[in-house]
Short mmCIF file of C-alpha atoms in Angstrom, two decimals:
data_model
loop_
_atom_site.label_atom_id
_atom_site.label_comp_id
_atom_site.label_asym_id
_atom_site.label_seq_id
_atom_site.Cartn_x
_atom_site.Cartn_y
_atom_site.Cartn_z
CA MET A 1 112.70 155.16 86.62
CA ILE A 2 110.82 156.77 89.56
CA ASP A 3 113.00 158.52 92.11
CA LEU A 4 111.83 156.97 95.38
CA ARG A 5 114.13 159.17 97.43
CA ALA A 6 112.49 162.22 95.97
CA LEU A 7 109.07 160.75 96.72
CA HIS A 8 110.15 160.15 100.31
CA ARG A 9 111.39 163.74 100.68
CA GLU A 10 108.20 165.17 99.12
CA LEU A 11 105.84 163.20 101.36
CA LEU A 12 107.93 163.78 104.50
CA ALA A 13 107.80 167.54 103.87
CA ARG A 14 104.04 167.34 103.43
CA HIS A 15 103.08 164.96 106.22
CA GLY A 16 105.98 165.02 108.70
CA PRO A 17 107.65 162.02 110.29
CA GLN A 18 105.31 159.08 110.76
CA GLY A 19 107.33 157.29 113.48
CA TRP A 20 105.98 153.77 114.19
CA TRP A 21 103.17 153.86 111.69
CA TRP A 22 101.67 150.37 111.69
CA PRO A 23 99.12 149.85 114.49
CA GLY A 24 100.18 147.48 117.19
CA GLU A 25 103.09 146.99 119.47
CA GLU A 26 104.07 143.29 119.53
CA PRO A 27 105.08 141.53 116.28
CA PHE A 28 102.37 138.91 116.51
CA GLU A 29 99.73 141.60 117.18
CA ILE A 30 100.90 143.45 114.08
CA ALA A 31 100.72 140.27 111.97
CA LEU A 32 97.21 139.49 113.23
CA GLY A 33 96.17 142.98 112.35
CA ALA A 34 97.60 142.54 108.83
CA VAL A 35 95.43 139.49 108.29
CA LEU A 36 92.33 140.85 109.94
CA VAL A 37 92.35 144.11 107.93
CA GLN A 38 92.27 142.32 104.58
CA ARG A 39 89.32 143.71 102.62
CA SER A 40 88.11 145.45 105.84
CA ARG A 41 88.50 148.79 107.49
CA TRP A 42 91.08 149.16 110.27
CA GLU A 43 88.29 149.94 112.75
CA GLN A 44 86.75 146.53 112.06
CA ALA A 45 90.08 144.76 112.33
CA ALA A 46 90.88 146.54 115.61
CA GLN A 47 87.56 145.42 117.12
CA ALA A 48 88.32 141.81 116.21
CA LEU A 49 91.83 142.11 117.53
CA GLY A 50 90.48 143.54 120.78
CA ALA A 51 88.08 140.61 121.13
CA LEU A 52 90.90 138.16 120.68
CA THR A 53 92.99 139.98 123.25
CA ALA A 54 90.14 140.07 125.75
CA SER A 55 89.64 136.34 125.35
CA GLY A 56 93.35 135.66 125.94
CA LEU A 57 93.89 134.51 122.35
CA ARG A 58 96.49 137.05 121.22
CA GLU A 59 99.20 134.57 122.25
CA PRO A 60 100.15 132.43 119.27
CA ALA A 61 100.11 128.98 120.86
CA ARG A 62 96.67 129.61 122.49
CA LEU A 63 95.17 130.90 119.29
CA ALA A 64 96.62 128.05 117.28
CA SER A 65 94.80 125.51 119.48
CA ALA A 66 91.63 127.49 119.85
CA ASP A 67 88.20 126.26 118.70
CA GLU A 68 87.47 127.66 115.24
CA ASP A 69 83.78 128.42 116.07
CA HIS A 70 84.88 130.44 119.09
CA VAL A 71 87.45 132.37 117.05
CA ARG A 72 84.81 132.97 114.42
CA GLU A 73 82.60 134.85 116.92
CA LEU A 74 85.56 136.90 118.12
CA VAL A 75 86.78 138.01 114.66
CA ARG A 76 83.30 138.47 113.13
CA PRO A 77 83.63 142.31 113.17
CA ALA A 78 86.41 141.97 110.57
CA GLY A 79 84.11 140.26 108.13
CA PHE A 80 84.49 137.08 106.12
CA PRO A 81 83.47 134.70 108.89
CA ARG A 82 84.15 131.63 106.77
CA THR A 83 87.80 132.40 106.01
CA LYS A 84 89.25 134.83 108.57
CA PRO A 85 88.96 132.42 111.57
CA ARG A 86 90.96 129.79 109.65
CA ARG A 87 93.45 132.37 108.48
CA VAL A 88 94.30 133.80 111.95
CA ILE A 89 94.59 130.21 113.35
CA ALA A 90 96.89 129.25 110.45
CA LEU A 91 98.99 132.35 111.15
CA ALA A 92 99.17 131.49 114.82
CA THR A 93 100.13 127.87 114.00
CA TRP A 94 102.96 129.01 111.76
CA TRP A 95 104.09 131.62 114.29
CA SER A 96 104.22 129.10 117.15
CA ALA A 97 106.28 126.68 115.10
CA ARG A 98 108.53 129.00 113.06
CA ALA A 99 108.86 132.58 114.41
CA ASP A 100 111.76 131.76 116.63
CA ALA A 101 113.66 130.31 113.64
CA VAL A 102 113.15 133.31 111.37
CA THR A 103 116.62 134.70 112.11
CA ALA A 104 118.09 131.74 110.24
CA LEU A 105 116.07 132.54 107.10
CA ASP A 106 117.10 135.06 104.46
CA ASP A 107 114.52 137.53 103.17
CA THR A 108 113.47 135.32 100.24
CA ALA A 109 113.02 132.20 102.36
CA LEU A 110 111.01 134.12 105.00
CA ARG A 111 108.71 135.51 102.35
CA ARG A 112 108.28 132.04 100.83
CA GLU A 113 107.30 130.62 104.17
CA LEU A 114 104.86 133.42 104.90
CA LEU A 115 103.20 132.97 101.47
CA SER A 116 102.68 129.29 102.36
CA VAL A 117 100.44 130.29 105.28
CA GLU A 118 96.72 130.25 104.43
CA GLY A 119 95.42 133.78 103.85
CA VAL A 120 98.84 135.43 103.58
CA GLY A 121 99.14 136.96 100.18
CA GLU A 122 101.94 139.03 98.74
CA GLU A 123 100.92 142.34 100.29
CA THR A 124 100.39 140.79 103.74
CA ALA A 125 103.65 138.89 103.46
CA ASP A 126 105.49 142.11 102.74
CA ALA A 127 103.76 143.90 105.66
CA ILE A 128 104.71 141.11 108.13
CA SER A 129 108.23 140.95 106.77
CA LEU A 130 108.74 144.67 107.13
CA TYR A 131 106.88 145.52 110.33
CA CYS A 132 107.25 142.26 112.29
CA PHE A 133 110.68 140.94 111.25
CA SER A 134 112.43 144.16 110.12
CA ARG A 135 113.16 142.86 106.64
CA PRO A 136 113.36 145.24 103.65
CA ALA A 137 110.10 145.30 101.77
CA PHE A 138 108.07 147.77 99.77
CA LEU A 139 104.33 147.36 99.97
CA CYS A 140 102.99 147.56 96.40
CA ASP A 141 99.43 148.34 97.57
CA GLU A 142 96.78 150.47 95.98
CA TYR A 143 98.08 153.61 97.76
CA ALA A 144 101.54 153.05 96.30
CA ARG A 145 100.08 152.38 92.82
CA ARG A 146 98.24 155.62 92.94
CA ALA A 147 101.10 157.64 94.30
CA LEU A 148 103.53 156.43 91.67
CA ARG A 149 101.09 156.65 88.81
CA GLU A 150 100.31 160.26 89.68
CA ARG A 151 104.03 160.98 89.38
CA GLY A 152 104.33 159.56 85.91
CA ALA A 153 105.48 156.02 86.66
CA GLU A 154 104.18 153.09 84.67
CA VAL A 155 102.48 150.70 87.13
CA PRO A 156 101.96 147.09 85.96
CA GLY A 157 98.69 145.47 86.66
CA THR A 158 99.63 142.77 89.17
CA TYR A 159 101.29 143.03 92.57
CA ARG A 160 104.19 140.79 91.53
CA ALA A 161 104.86 142.66 88.28
CA PHE A 162 104.75 145.99 90.13
CA ALA A 163 107.25 144.70 92.72
CA ARG A 164 109.58 143.51 89.98
CA ALA A 165 109.34 146.86 88.12
CA LEU A 166 110.39 148.69 91.35
CA VAL A 167 113.48 146.70 91.95
CA PRO A 168 115.88 149.12 90.16
CA ALA A 169 114.40 152.18 91.85
CA LEU A 170 114.59 150.53 95.31
CA GLU A 171 118.19 149.52 94.67
CA GLU A 172 119.00 153.06 93.64
CA ALA A 173 117.28 154.52 96.74
CA ALA A 174 119.04 152.14 99.11
CA PHE A 175 116.46 152.69 101.90
CA THR A 176 117.03 151.32 105.39
CA VAL A 177 114.26 149.21 106.90
CA PRO A 178 113.04 152.11 109.09
CA GLU A 179 112.91 154.36 106.03
CA LEU A 180 110.90 151.73 104.15
CA ALA A 181 108.46 151.45 107.10
CA GLU A 182 108.06 155.22 107.19
CA LEU A 183 107.73 155.55 103.43
CA HIS A 184 104.81 153.15 103.43
CA GLY A 185 103.18 155.14 106.22
CA LEU A 186 103.74 158.38 104.29
CA ILE A 187 102.20 156.89 101.10
CA VAL A 188 99.16 155.77 103.05
CA GLU A 189 98.75 159.18 104.60
CA GLU A 190 99.02 160.75 101.17
CA GLY A 191 96.42 158.35 99.83
CA LYS A 192 94.01 159.08 102.69
CA LEU A 193 94.46 162.80 102.22
CA ARG A 194 93.57 162.56 98.56
CA ALA A 195 90.60 160.31 99.27
CA ARG A 196 89.05 162.88 101.62
CA PRO A 197 86.28 165.00 100.07
CA ALA A 198 87.13 168.65 99.72
CA ALA A 199 85.77 170.87 102.47
CA PRO A 200 82.74 172.91 101.39
CA ALA A 201 83.44 176.55 100.74
CA ARG A 202 82.54 178.85 103.58
CA ARG A 203 79.95 181.53 102.90
CA GLY A 204 79.49 184.91 104.45
#
């Protein structure tokens, strides 16, 4: 079983405290970013998010009732113009109707509702649960897969199987929600560092 506390200590020593890692300040802004960044770079998602903000559509009720063709033009920088407009409108519709009632839902029920929203898959549901609603979640993304595999852990092929396999390690680590949020940020920073090409050797 992987020691996630040891992983947290290792990455914290290497990268330092991450603080509030996920881009965005308001919960709905963070959730929008989580949908817009799917299969895109953050720079593209941020451009789309900025266009929604400039058009006054970062407020859930206004976005939920917005014209899809108009939204399509605004979020075009994030790619996938057929699906992402529908997805951000679906998220806004759910948020307008249900976000205020989330405190009455347990973690499982919240995740189930999020997964029912068009375009919200398991990774996005975990990101929204953790960073928007302060619920315990571990993002079993590609960065996490790589980090754990490099440290000798067996990583199942699917997101759901990976999440199930991590349950004992997460129970043993007993992270708080802020620690889980920081751990994800640390794992991403580690992944980015390893993805950077090595600097060329200096001559002379």
